[in-house]
């Protein structure tokens, strides 16, 4: 951890060095990917390298995805074809196939006494459920939902934290063939209504408060407002939580206890592309997009994700720092399909201190810990050494997503954790509820890079003319279909919004909206959102580059950079806003030091015209920085016309951005 002055000292550190070697031989054979390779070899398919396997997975789409159905023995009835028409969008997957996500999770659970859920909460005592107990709770919840009139195709909505009841409710909904959607209770009423009202839900399951660290949070007023604006809701089920009761509602526990013990748990097998759940975009500038994923697409994608990419194994413990409002929650729950237990956490993740999540990982025997670059960099900057204070001997993999993992985070992790831990930086999104690029046991861990493409993801970089490029910044594109690409956006019958979101620039090619560099080794570097990329003098600058340099400093807690173009053709103005770590203050020495560091580490074009301190960096409710909205506001648009107060955190800090920018102009 270096101050800005120490960081300016000469350095010869290069990115791309191997931090952990790829597995091979017996070590690789013991992984999920190794077992799949052996299965393929028994059927006459042999691969010398991961990239050979990947090339087959994107060139023989029918062969690869069909093999996953067979290898994982997916319960259901399979049709004759896999992908009869490979054009995007609207690709038909497995026509004539019937499947159910909940059956894939609970249909064959092996040892019923094995741990399924370990739930830590600041609102109540720890809860542990075996697979048998989870299955029984899903059976009772399903029976209760059916008794309340829920049928295939109906929508069931949650206003729930990351607790076992949310998992049970989602699986029960899926077992019926109904469609799940959920918002965490920290979302304001407007944000929840903007999302859930689109779906016209029939049933709402909710809490009315929770504990966040030492703070009691009452959400009864928000819940009342939500109920008022969801007129299609026929029934509400309340879950007592954190000392808060839901009024005028069925009680979750009472309703479950009332179900007959002789009613079996059944699974309604549905078409492969039948809607499973709806996830939502950030909705910072309008109604959030309601992204619909299918039963079959998620079953195959998440089996591949866990078993082959993340190396989730039978009996593992998977913990991901998330809320129910982020796609990571859905991916974590699918760890159950791989036979793993999942570890749920709810409350303030930094209470009582930065060590708390590491403590939970140790207590729960976590083998795969998923977190964000921000959390890891905060630990680095605080000088944390988690392995010295917690027993992390079970930890085998650390998965990182949500933003770019800086090279310095790799250095810190391989200094403070066992060097055999696989640091798996990934990038994907809500859109596919998975990853486009990711590490896996057959690839090395490269400092500052994502190790490779995900299997089945034909991902590369395009220039503006649609040519594939290497070792230079381009648009992240996907050239062939994946089964977890959205079935549709809700209320987008002609797919106009869907096409505009992904296919507006390269017809028939998915453009994800990220700037990416594909190296000659086919590793990946993400540079940030392409709609937020800076352009100085015709040269594109990725925002992630700034954050990597700036946020490794102990003086800086968070940062945001924007570039305002000059309509007269001048260089425009590059502005760097920083949230300072408590105990530090902005002065000319720090501002000049940051400029000098950016010049040294990046280039003269990266030197900002303005460096200003702000009280907070506004983010979406899933943690994304508001780069484009802040740029629009600084260009003269009224904040209330650009962002919805309830859709972001740090809204009140926007005035500080406006004041700082006005002083520089």
XYZ file of C-alpha atoms in Angstrom:
665
model
C 0.000 0.000 0.000
C 1.654 3.204 -1.215
C 0.725 6.846 -0.775
C 0.552 9.017 -3.873
C 4.157 10.141 -3.365
C 5.404 6.574 -2.900
C 3.503 5.465 -5.981
C 5.411 8.016 -8.046
C 8.677 6.201 -7.332
C 10.175 4.315 -10.325
C 8.608 0.897 -10.910
C 9.247 -1.860 -13.423
C 6.208 -3.989 -12.535
C 4.499 -5.333 -15.651
C 0.989 -6.689 -16.016
C 0.280 -10.096 -17.500
C 2.783 -12.044 -15.406
C 1.628 -15.465 -14.218
C 0.484 -15.355 -10.580
C -0.631 -18.999 -10.449
C 0.083 -21.741 -12.956
C -2.584 -23.737 -14.746
C -3.388 -27.168 -13.377
C -2.433 -30.247 -15.348
C -2.145 -34.003 -14.933
C -3.749 -35.487 -11.853
C -4.596 -32.051 -10.426
C -6.600 -31.088 -13.512
C -8.196 -34.553 -13.658
C -9.675 -33.998 -10.196
C -11.511 -30.821 -11.223
C -14.962 -30.587 -12.754
C -13.399 -29.500 -16.040
C -10.966 -32.423 -15.940
C -13.796 -34.904 -15.437
C -15.688 -33.410 -18.386
C -12.552 -33.711 -20.539
C -12.230 -37.370 -19.580
C -15.894 -37.935 -20.441
C -15.359 -36.315 -23.842
C -12.219 -38.421 -24.415
C -14.218 -41.592 -23.782
C -16.426 -40.467 -26.648
C -13.565 -39.792 -29.028
C -13.024 -36.075 -28.462
C -9.527 -35.048 -27.331
C -8.199 -31.530 -26.700
C -4.613 -30.473 -26.064
C -5.329 -27.014 -24.647
C -8.202 -25.077 -23.184
C -8.343 -22.869 -26.274
C -8.800 -25.991 -28.401
C -11.751 -26.964 -26.203
C -13.126 -23.432 -26.341
C -12.847 -23.305 -30.147
C -14.889 -26.500 -30.416
C -17.478 -25.133 -27.964
C -18.184 -22.102 -30.172
C -17.792 -23.767 -33.566
C -19.872 -26.883 -32.885
C -22.683 -25.272 -30.904
C -24.969 -28.281 -31.211
C -22.225 -30.683 -30.145
C -21.057 -28.675 -27.162
C -24.397 -27.726 -25.593
C -25.845 -31.123 -26.429
C -22.917 -32.758 -24.643
C -23.620 -30.708 -21.502
C -27.200 -31.965 -21.372
C -25.932 -35.521 -21.599
C -22.911 -35.106 -19.311
C -24.858 -33.469 -16.482
C -27.800 -35.862 -16.954
C -30.267 -32.972 -16.894
C -33.689 -34.209 -15.767
C -36.322 -33.677 -18.430
C -37.378 -34.868 -21.848
C -35.060 -33.823 -24.666
C -36.103 -33.110 -28.235
C -34.114 -34.150 -31.280
C -32.479 -30.798 -32.109
C -30.251 -28.389 -30.175
C -30.081 -25.173 -32.232
C -31.851 -25.546 -35.594
C -31.362 -21.853 -36.459
C -28.279 -20.060 -35.131
C -29.243 -16.533 -36.147
C -29.432 -13.888 -33.419
C -31.601 -12.602 -31.865
C -34.454 -15.038 -31.348
C -32.334 -18.196 -31.519
C -34.478 -21.305 -30.833
C -32.855 -23.646 -28.294
C -33.715 -27.326 -27.805
C -37.158 -27.287 -29.473
C -39.405 -30.014 -28.108
C -37.379 -30.222 -24.872
C -39.036 -29.913 -21.467
C -37.174 -29.127 -18.248
C -37.601 -27.439 -14.862
C -34.904 -25.465 -13.054
C -36.140 -26.446 -9.573
C -36.040 -30.117 -10.540
C -32.439 -29.682 -11.702
C -31.648 -28.259 -8.250
C -33.668 -30.601 -6.038
C -34.617 -33.588 -8.174
C -31.559 -35.663 -7.279
C -29.838 -34.336 -4.176
C -27.530 -37.202 -3.243
C -26.915 -37.138 0.506
C -30.046 -35.449 1.905
C -28.271 -34.544 5.150
C -25.517 -32.577 3.416
C -25.562 -28.813 4.070
C -27.553 -26.840 1.497
C -27.736 -23.368 3.102
C -25.678 -21.622 5.786
C -27.225 -18.178 6.405
C -25.608 -15.441 8.479
C -27.650 -12.340 9.242
C -27.422 -9.234 11.382
C -31.212 -9.403 11.827
C -31.437 -12.869 13.435
C -29.512 -15.976 14.429
C -27.600 -18.167 11.965
C -29.739 -20.680 10.039
C -28.481 -23.958 8.582
C -30.570 -26.151 6.279
C -29.744 -29.581 4.910
C -30.797 -30.504 1.385
C -33.621 -32.568 2.896
C -34.813 -29.572 4.931
C -34.546 -27.272 1.921
C -36.540 -29.696 -0.203
C -39.227 -29.945 2.481
C -39.517 -26.170 2.778
C -39.828 -25.864 -1.006
C -42.527 -28.570 -0.966
C -44.532 -26.679 1.643
C -44.038 -23.297 -0.063
C -45.110 -24.752 -3.405
C -48.255 -26.198 -1.860
C -49.001 -22.851 -0.224
C -48.518 -20.945 -3.474
C -50.793 -23.342 -5.346
C -53.437 -22.953 -2.629
C -53.281 -19.203 -3.228
C -53.968 -19.684 -6.924
C -50.458 -19.506 -8.400
C -50.210 -21.354 -11.702
C -47.774 -21.757 -14.590
C -46.925 -18.387 -16.128
C -48.042 -16.307 -13.123
C -45.549 -13.877 -11.624
C -44.375 -14.131 -8.018
C -42.433 -11.183 -6.613
C -40.171 -10.852 -3.614
C -39.180 -7.839 -1.519
C -36.608 -9.859 0.328
C -33.059 -9.838 1.678
C -30.479 -12.575 1.067
C -32.099 -15.155 3.332
C -33.160 -18.826 3.010
C -36.812 -17.857 2.479
C -35.841 -16.068 -0.746
C -34.188 -19.237 -2.066
C -37.168 -21.355 -1.028
C -39.667 -18.954 -2.615
C -37.750 -18.806 -5.879
C -37.459 -22.600 -6.136
C -41.124 -23.084 -5.245
C -42.111 -20.556 -7.904
C -39.950 -22.271 -10.499
C -41.350 -25.702 -9.628
C -44.820 -24.496 -10.640
C -43.608 -22.912 -13.886
C -44.438 -19.466 -12.504
C -41.989 -16.592 -13.006
C -39.835 -15.144 -10.190
C -38.625 -11.574 -9.669
C -37.111 -9.987 -6.576
C -35.902 -6.676 -5.181
C -33.933 -6.326 -1.925
C -35.562 -4.233 0.842
C -32.935 -1.498 0.620
C -34.564 -0.499 -2.695
C -36.924 2.457 -2.348
C -40.591 2.106 -3.203
C -40.261 3.871 -6.563
C -37.405 1.610 -7.647
C -39.349 -1.510 -6.674
C -42.559 -0.408 -8.378
C -40.688 0.574 -11.552
C -39.448 -3.001 -11.726
C -42.206 -5.209 -10.377
C -45.227 -3.343 -11.735
C -44.088 -4.189 -15.282
C -44.675 -7.864 -14.506
C -48.126 -7.512 -12.899
C -47.334 -9.987 -10.116
C -50.059 -12.043 -8.490
C -48.236 -12.829 -5.232
C -45.837 -10.698 -3.152
C -43.546 -12.093 -0.446
C -41.978 -9.419 1.734
C -40.228 -8.231 4.868
C -40.918 -4.818 6.409
C -37.542 -4.105 7.960
C -34.083 -5.375 8.789
C -30.930 -4.633 10.759
C -27.958 -3.080 8.999
C -24.954 -3.314 11.266
C -26.241 -1.724 14.459
C -28.966 0.273 12.692
C -32.614 -0.772 12.765
C -34.206 -0.091 9.372
C -38.002 0.130 9.179
C -39.365 -0.389 5.636
C -43.045 -0.609 6.526
C -43.842 2.710 4.810
C -42.004 1.620 1.667
C -43.792 -1.733 1.672
C -47.162 -0.020 2.058
C -46.398 2.219 -0.921
C -45.300 -0.780 -2.982
C -48.488 -2.695 -2.188
C -50.578 0.315 -3.123
C -48.980 0.515 -6.580
C -49.140 -3.195 -7.372
C -52.884 -3.626 -7.935
C -52.497 -7.076 -9.511
C -51.182 -8.562 -6.255
C -53.900 -10.801 -4.832
C -52.034 -12.065 -1.773
C -49.099 -10.952 0.378
C -46.984 -13.299 2.484
C -45.012 -11.617 5.250
C -41.786 -12.850 6.821
C -40.974 -11.552 10.330
C -37.427 -10.228 10.200
C -35.249 -8.049 12.381
C -38.112 -7.458 14.824
C -40.424 -6.256 12.054
C -43.771 -7.864 11.222
C -45.729 -7.479 7.979
C -49.310 -6.419 8.659
C -52.389 -7.566 6.737
C -50.578 -10.554 5.236
C -50.258 -14.314 5.525
C -47.450 -15.334 7.862
C -44.754 -17.341 6.045
C -44.177 -19.901 8.803
C -47.871 -20.348 9.618
C -48.747 -20.818 5.956
C -46.020 -23.429 5.530
C -47.039 -25.304 8.671
C -50.635 -25.478 7.433
C -49.729 -27.544 4.350
C -50.583 -31.227 4.340
C -47.581 -33.546 4.740
C -48.835 -35.964 2.062
C -48.759 -33.441 -0.806
C -45.671 -34.368 -2.868
C -43.144 -31.945 -4.288
C -43.828 -31.899 -8.008
C -42.010 -30.156 -10.839
C -43.918 -28.759 -13.800
C -41.708 -29.487 -16.786
C -41.907 -26.580 -19.214
C -40.529 -25.767 -22.654
C -36.785 -25.139 -22.672
C -37.330 -21.402 -23.332
C -40.169 -20.955 -20.794
C -39.493 -17.930 -18.540
C -37.803 -18.785 -15.240
C -37.097 -15.385 -13.724
C -36.826 -11.729 -14.593
C -33.764 -9.665 -13.744
C -33.601 -5.908 -14.140
C -31.177 -3.383 -15.582
C -30.115 -0.455 -13.404
C -32.919 1.852 -14.520
C -30.955 5.022 -13.827
C -32.441 6.908 -16.790
C -35.866 5.323 -17.269
C -37.831 2.181 -16.591
C -35.421 -0.702 -15.958
C -35.298 -3.331 -18.674
C -37.000 -6.509 -17.466
C -34.641 -9.223 -18.725
C -36.291 -12.650 -18.993
C -34.218 -15.845 -18.758
C -35.380 -19.362 -19.503
C -35.472 -22.563 -17.459
C -33.366 -24.541 -19.920
C -30.908 -21.780 -20.700
C -30.110 -21.136 -17.055
C -29.873 -24.841 -16.184
C -27.247 -25.496 -18.875
C -25.382 -22.198 -18.484
C -25.142 -22.452 -14.706
C -24.123 -26.107 -14.712
C -21.339 -25.119 -17.104
C -20.491 -22.010 -15.058
C -20.194 -23.824 -11.744
C -18.786 -27.212 -12.705
C -16.448 -26.234 -15.570
C -15.500 -22.568 -15.044
C -15.691 -22.036 -11.274
C -14.820 -25.649 -10.382
C -17.701 -25.906 -7.929
C -17.713 -29.472 -6.595
C -20.070 -31.740 -4.711
C -19.905 -30.773 -1.028
C -18.317 -27.360 -1.620
C -19.476 -24.180 0.139
C -20.112 -21.216 -2.181
C -20.408 -17.693 -0.790
C -20.933 -14.579 -2.896
C -21.278 -11.061 -1.507
C -24.559 -10.034 -3.095
C -28.144 -9.008 -2.563
C -31.239 -10.517 -4.138
C -31.288 -7.634 -6.629
C -28.094 -8.634 -8.442
C -27.610 -11.403 -10.994
C -24.825 -12.803 -8.808
C -27.477 -13.960 -6.319
C -29.141 -16.137 -8.949
C -25.796 -17.566 -10.027
C -24.886 -18.331 -6.413
C -28.140 -20.213 -5.783
C -27.393 -22.377 -8.823
C -24.371 -23.705 -6.973
C -26.917 -26.075 -5.418
C -27.184 -27.785 -8.829
C -23.508 -28.727 -8.555
C -24.108 -30.316 -5.154
C -22.586 -27.408 -3.228
C -23.966 -25.687 -0.173
C -24.468 -21.928 -0.437
C -23.572 -19.346 2.208
C -25.950 -16.390 2.488
C -25.067 -13.126 4.235
C -27.315 -10.188 5.027
C -26.590 -6.854 6.657
C -23.706 -4.414 6.525
C -20.834 -6.400 4.972
C -18.279 -4.108 6.636
C -19.689 -4.373 10.161
C -18.039 -4.445 12.562
C -15.015 -4.105 10.269
C -13.457 -5.173 6.962
C -12.679 -8.617 8.348
C -16.302 -9.651 8.798
C -16.793 -11.389 5.440
C -13.520 -13.274 5.862
C -14.728 -14.367 9.310
C -17.966 -15.709 7.818
C -15.996 -17.511 5.098
C -13.862 -19.175 7.762
C -16.769 -20.147 10.031
C -18.778 -21.586 7.129
C -15.824 -23.445 5.604
C -16.198 -21.583 2.314
C -14.379 -23.117 -0.657
C -15.370 -20.478 -3.232
C -15.698 -16.840 -2.144
C -17.190 -14.348 -4.599
C -16.672 -10.652 -4.060
C -15.953 -7.318 -5.742
C -12.755 -5.444 -6.600
C -13.880 -2.605 -4.342
C -14.048 -4.876 -1.314
C -10.641 -6.381 -2.067
C -8.972 -3.030 -2.669
C -10.404 -1.702 0.588
C -8.812 -4.661 2.369
C -5.519 -4.060 0.595
C -5.499 -0.372 1.426
C -6.257 -1.150 5.071
C -3.345 -3.598 5.265
C -5.627 -6.560 5.997
C -4.087 -10.031 6.199
C -7.144 -12.298 6.479
C -5.331 -15.657 6.535
C -3.410 -14.622 9.651
C -6.617 -14.064 11.626
C -9.061 -16.572 10.121
C -8.865 -20.231 9.149
C -9.274 -20.071 5.376
C -7.767 -23.482 4.748
C -10.915 -24.624 2.910
C -10.732 -21.723 0.439
C -9.862 -22.975 -3.035
C -11.112 -20.167 -5.287
C -11.768 -16.444 -5.092
C -14.159 -15.194 -7.787
C -14.254 -11.499 -8.598
C -16.790 -9.602 -10.689
C -18.716 -6.332 -10.874
C -15.765 -4.197 -11.993
C -12.163 -4.449 -13.131
C -9.769 -6.138 -10.685
C -6.635 -3.940 -10.538
C -3.185 -5.565 -10.866
C -2.329 -4.437 -7.332
C -5.207 -6.541 -6.001
C -3.589 -9.653 -7.501
C -0.328 -8.769 -5.720
C -2.098 -8.345 -2.408
C -4.207 -11.505 -2.720
C -1.237 -13.719 -3.557
C 0.639 -12.187 -0.637
C -2.063 -12.670 2.016
C -3.786 -15.887 0.830
C -2.479 -19.375 0.171
C -0.737 -19.234 -3.224
C -2.765 -22.218 -4.440
C -6.024 -20.203 -4.275
C -7.365 -19.571 -7.766
C -8.153 -15.869 -8.221
C -10.775 -15.964 -10.949
C -11.571 -12.529 -12.347
C -14.646 -12.613 -14.584
C -16.923 -10.366 -16.596
C -20.433 -10.919 -17.881
C -23.667 -9.403 -16.758
C -27.332 -9.438 -15.894
C -28.043 -9.880 -19.597
C -26.876 -13.536 -19.611
C -26.817 -14.151 -15.835
C -23.293 -15.499 -16.285
C -19.884 -14.637 -17.718
C -18.480 -14.072 -21.171
C -14.873 -14.190 -19.978
C -13.513 -16.075 -16.985
C -10.684 -18.124 -15.612
C -10.821 -21.876 -15.120
C -8.453 -24.526 -13.675
C -6.834 -25.228 -17.072
C -5.636 -21.631 -17.455
C -3.018 -19.639 -15.511
C -3.913 -16.582 -13.458
C -2.409 -13.542 -15.174
C -1.821 -10.356 -13.218
C -4.216 -7.655 -14.396
C -5.983 -9.852 -16.945
C -8.960 -12.193 -17.215
C -7.557 -15.596 -18.096
C -9.712 -16.546 -21.072
C -13.104 -16.827 -22.745
C -15.902 -18.793 -21.135
C -16.808 -22.055 -22.808
C -19.571 -21.561 -25.332
C -18.972 -17.787 -25.459
C -17.678 -16.716 -28.884
C -16.351 -13.466 -27.462
C -13.869 -11.128 -29.110
C -13.181 -7.438 -29.835
C -14.436 -5.543 -32.904
C -13.360 -2.230 -34.340
C -16.091 0.234 -35.478
C -16.202 -1.411 -38.916
C -16.853 -4.861 -37.478
C -13.370 -6.352 -37.895
C -11.862 -8.591 -35.205
C -8.883 -6.930 -33.506
C -6.211 -8.031 -31.043
C -3.983 -6.081 -28.658
C -6.030 -2.932 -29.074
C -9.219 -1.609 -27.521
C -12.472 -2.611 -29.195
C -16.110 -3.398 -28.543
C -16.837 -6.628 -26.690
C -18.964 -8.721 -29.039
C -20.342 -12.266 -29.043
C -20.585 -13.841 -32.487
C -22.730 -16.892 -31.797
C -25.730 -17.558 -29.547
C -25.687 -18.709 -25.930
C -28.717 -20.354 -24.297
C -28.873 -17.911 -21.375
C -29.148 -14.871 -23.616
C -32.513 -13.288 -22.741
C -35.620 -14.943 -24.115
C -37.108 -11.458 -24.296
C -37.558 -8.184 -22.472
C -40.914 -8.089 -20.715
C -43.489 -5.992 -22.610
C -41.259 -5.822 -25.705
C -43.407 -7.867 -28.073
C -41.719 -6.706 -31.290
C -38.234 -7.036 -29.687
C -37.478 -3.416 -30.623
C -35.903 -2.593 -27.259
C -34.053 -5.914 -27.227
C -32.545 -5.318 -30.675
C -31.605 -1.742 -29.788
C -29.812 -2.937 -26.645
C -27.511 -5.497 -28.285
C -27.750 -5.522 -32.079
C -27.828 -1.870 -33.135
C -24.218 -1.603 -34.302
C -23.339 -5.012 -35.753
C -26.376 -6.802 -37.277
C -26.660 -10.352 -36.002
C -23.746 -9.826 -33.566
C -24.255 -9.204 -29.835
C -22.559 -5.953 -28.749
C -22.343 -5.941 -24.988
C -21.350 -2.329 -24.379
C -17.895 -2.868 -22.838
C -14.508 -1.805 -24.155
C -12.167 -4.769 -24.159
C -8.682 -5.736 -25.285
C -8.082 -9.302 -26.449
C -4.403 -10.183 -26.162
C -2.530 -12.522 -28.473
C -2.839 -15.177 -25.751
C -6.617 -14.641 -25.825
C -6.663 -13.198 -22.345
C -8.861 -10.172 -21.735
C -8.630 -6.708 -20.230
C -11.882 -4.823 -19.587
C -11.639 -1.033 -19.881
C -15.143 -0.045 -18.777
C -18.433 0.703 -20.456
C -18.105 1.833 -24.058
C -20.834 4.441 -23.591
C -18.740 5.991 -20.783
C -15.367 5.792 -22.520
C -13.476 9.059 -22.732
C -12.268 10.525 -25.992
C -9.399 13.014 -25.855
C -8.033 14.205 -29.142
C -9.496 11.199 -30.946
C -7.883 8.693 -28.543
C -10.216 6.461 -26.513
C -9.417 6.193 -22.816
C -11.047 3.514 -20.675
C -12.373 4.719 -17.333
C -11.196 1.521 -15.641
C -7.598 2.552 -16.321
C -8.061 5.655 -14.168
C -9.706 3.746 -11.327
C -6.965 1.115 -11.278
C -4.316 3.785 -10.732
C -6.211 6.128 -8.424
C -8.065 3.724 -6.141
C -5.015 1.755 -5.095
C -3.928 4.783 -3.059
C -4.771 4.835 0.651
C -5.938 8.458 0.347
C -8.683 7.526 -2.133
C -11.807 5.579 -1.172
C -13.624 5.885 -4.503
C -13.438 7.868 -7.728
C -15.263 8.803 -10.918
C -13.928 10.328 -14.126
C -15.808 12.072 -16.942
C -14.839 13.942 -20.074
C -16.915 16.854 -21.328
C -16.432 17.367 -25.053
C -15.911 20.816 -26.542
C -18.576 21.399 -29.199
C -16.191 23.826 -30.916
C -13.721 21.010 -31.514
C -11.297 21.737 -28.676
C -9.810 19.169 -26.280
C -12.717 19.381 -23.855
C -12.352 18.999 -20.106
C -11.303 15.841 -18.256
C -12.569 15.780 -14.669
C -11.520 13.425 -11.884
C -13.713 13.323 -8.788
C -12.436 11.485 -5.718
C -14.015 10.419 -2.469
C -11.271 10.685 0.124
C -10.599 8.138 2.831
C -11.562 9.501 6.274
C -8.643 11.451 7.748
C -7.454 12.835 4.402
C -8.265 16.137 2.745
C -7.927 17.546 -0.734
C -5.077 20.004 -1.248
C -2.843 21.091 -4.106
C -0.158 18.533 -3.207
C -2.606 15.615 -3.485
C -4.187 16.956 -6.692
C -0.788 17.510 -8.311
C 0.385 14.113 -7.133
C -2.625 12.397 -8.704
C -1.991 14.184 -12.002
C 1.670 13.211 -11.951
C 0.816 9.608 -11.127
C -1.675 9.356 -14.010
C 0.911 10.837 -16.363
C 3.518 8.334 -15.167
C 1.323 5.241 -15.069
C -0.828 5.939 -18.136
C -0.018 8.875 -20.420
C -0.160 12.682 -20.671
C -3.637 12.337 -22.223
C -4.850 10.822 -18.943
C -3.937 13.894 -16.877
C -7.202 15.510 -15.695
C -7.900 19.209 -16.015
C -9.775 19.108 -12.712
C -9.253 17.039 -9.580
C -11.967 17.610 -6.974
C -13.136 15.937 -3.786
C -16.765 14.836 -3.432
C -18.544 13.318 -0.417
C -19.571 10.148 -2.296
C -19.593 8.569 -5.744
C -23.175 7.915 -6.888
C -23.814 4.323 -7.942
C -26.657 2.191 -9.147
C -28.275 -0.055 -6.579
C -26.111 -2.923 -7.872
C -22.914 -0.919 -7.379
C -22.132 0.476 -10.851
C -20.648 3.978 -10.995
C -22.894 6.598 -12.594
C -20.410 7.679 -15.249
C -22.751 8.529 -18.123
C -25.504 10.131 -15.979
C -22.980 12.360 -14.167
C -21.564 13.413 -17.536
C -25.055 14.348 -18.740
C -25.700 16.346 -15.574
C -22.410 18.217 -15.855
C -23.295 18.976 -19.465
C -26.287 20.942 -18.191
C -29.133 18.480 -17.754
C -31.172 18.648 -14.547
C -30.369 15.727 -12.203
C -34.040 14.793 -11.791
C -34.334 14.449 -15.578
C -31.312 12.157 -15.775
C -31.567 9.831 -12.775
C -34.261 8.577 -10.451
C -33.399 9.303 -6.813
C -34.666 5.904 -5.730
C -32.593 4.073 -8.355
C -29.168 5.131 -7.065
C -27.099 5.639 -3.942
C -25.306 8.913 -3.262
C -27.891 11.090 -5.003
C -27.289 13.982 -2.584
C -23.610 14.086 -3.598
C -24.507 15.175 -7.146
C -24.593 18.832 -6.083
C -20.910 18.592 -5.090
C -20.046 17.418 -8.623
C -21.957 20.348 -10.116
C -20.303 22.884 -7.793
C -16.802 21.561 -8.466
C -17.316 21.523 -12.220
C -18.772 25.037 -12.262
C -15.753 26.414 -10.388
C -13.386 25.020 -13.004
C -15.284 26.437 -15.983
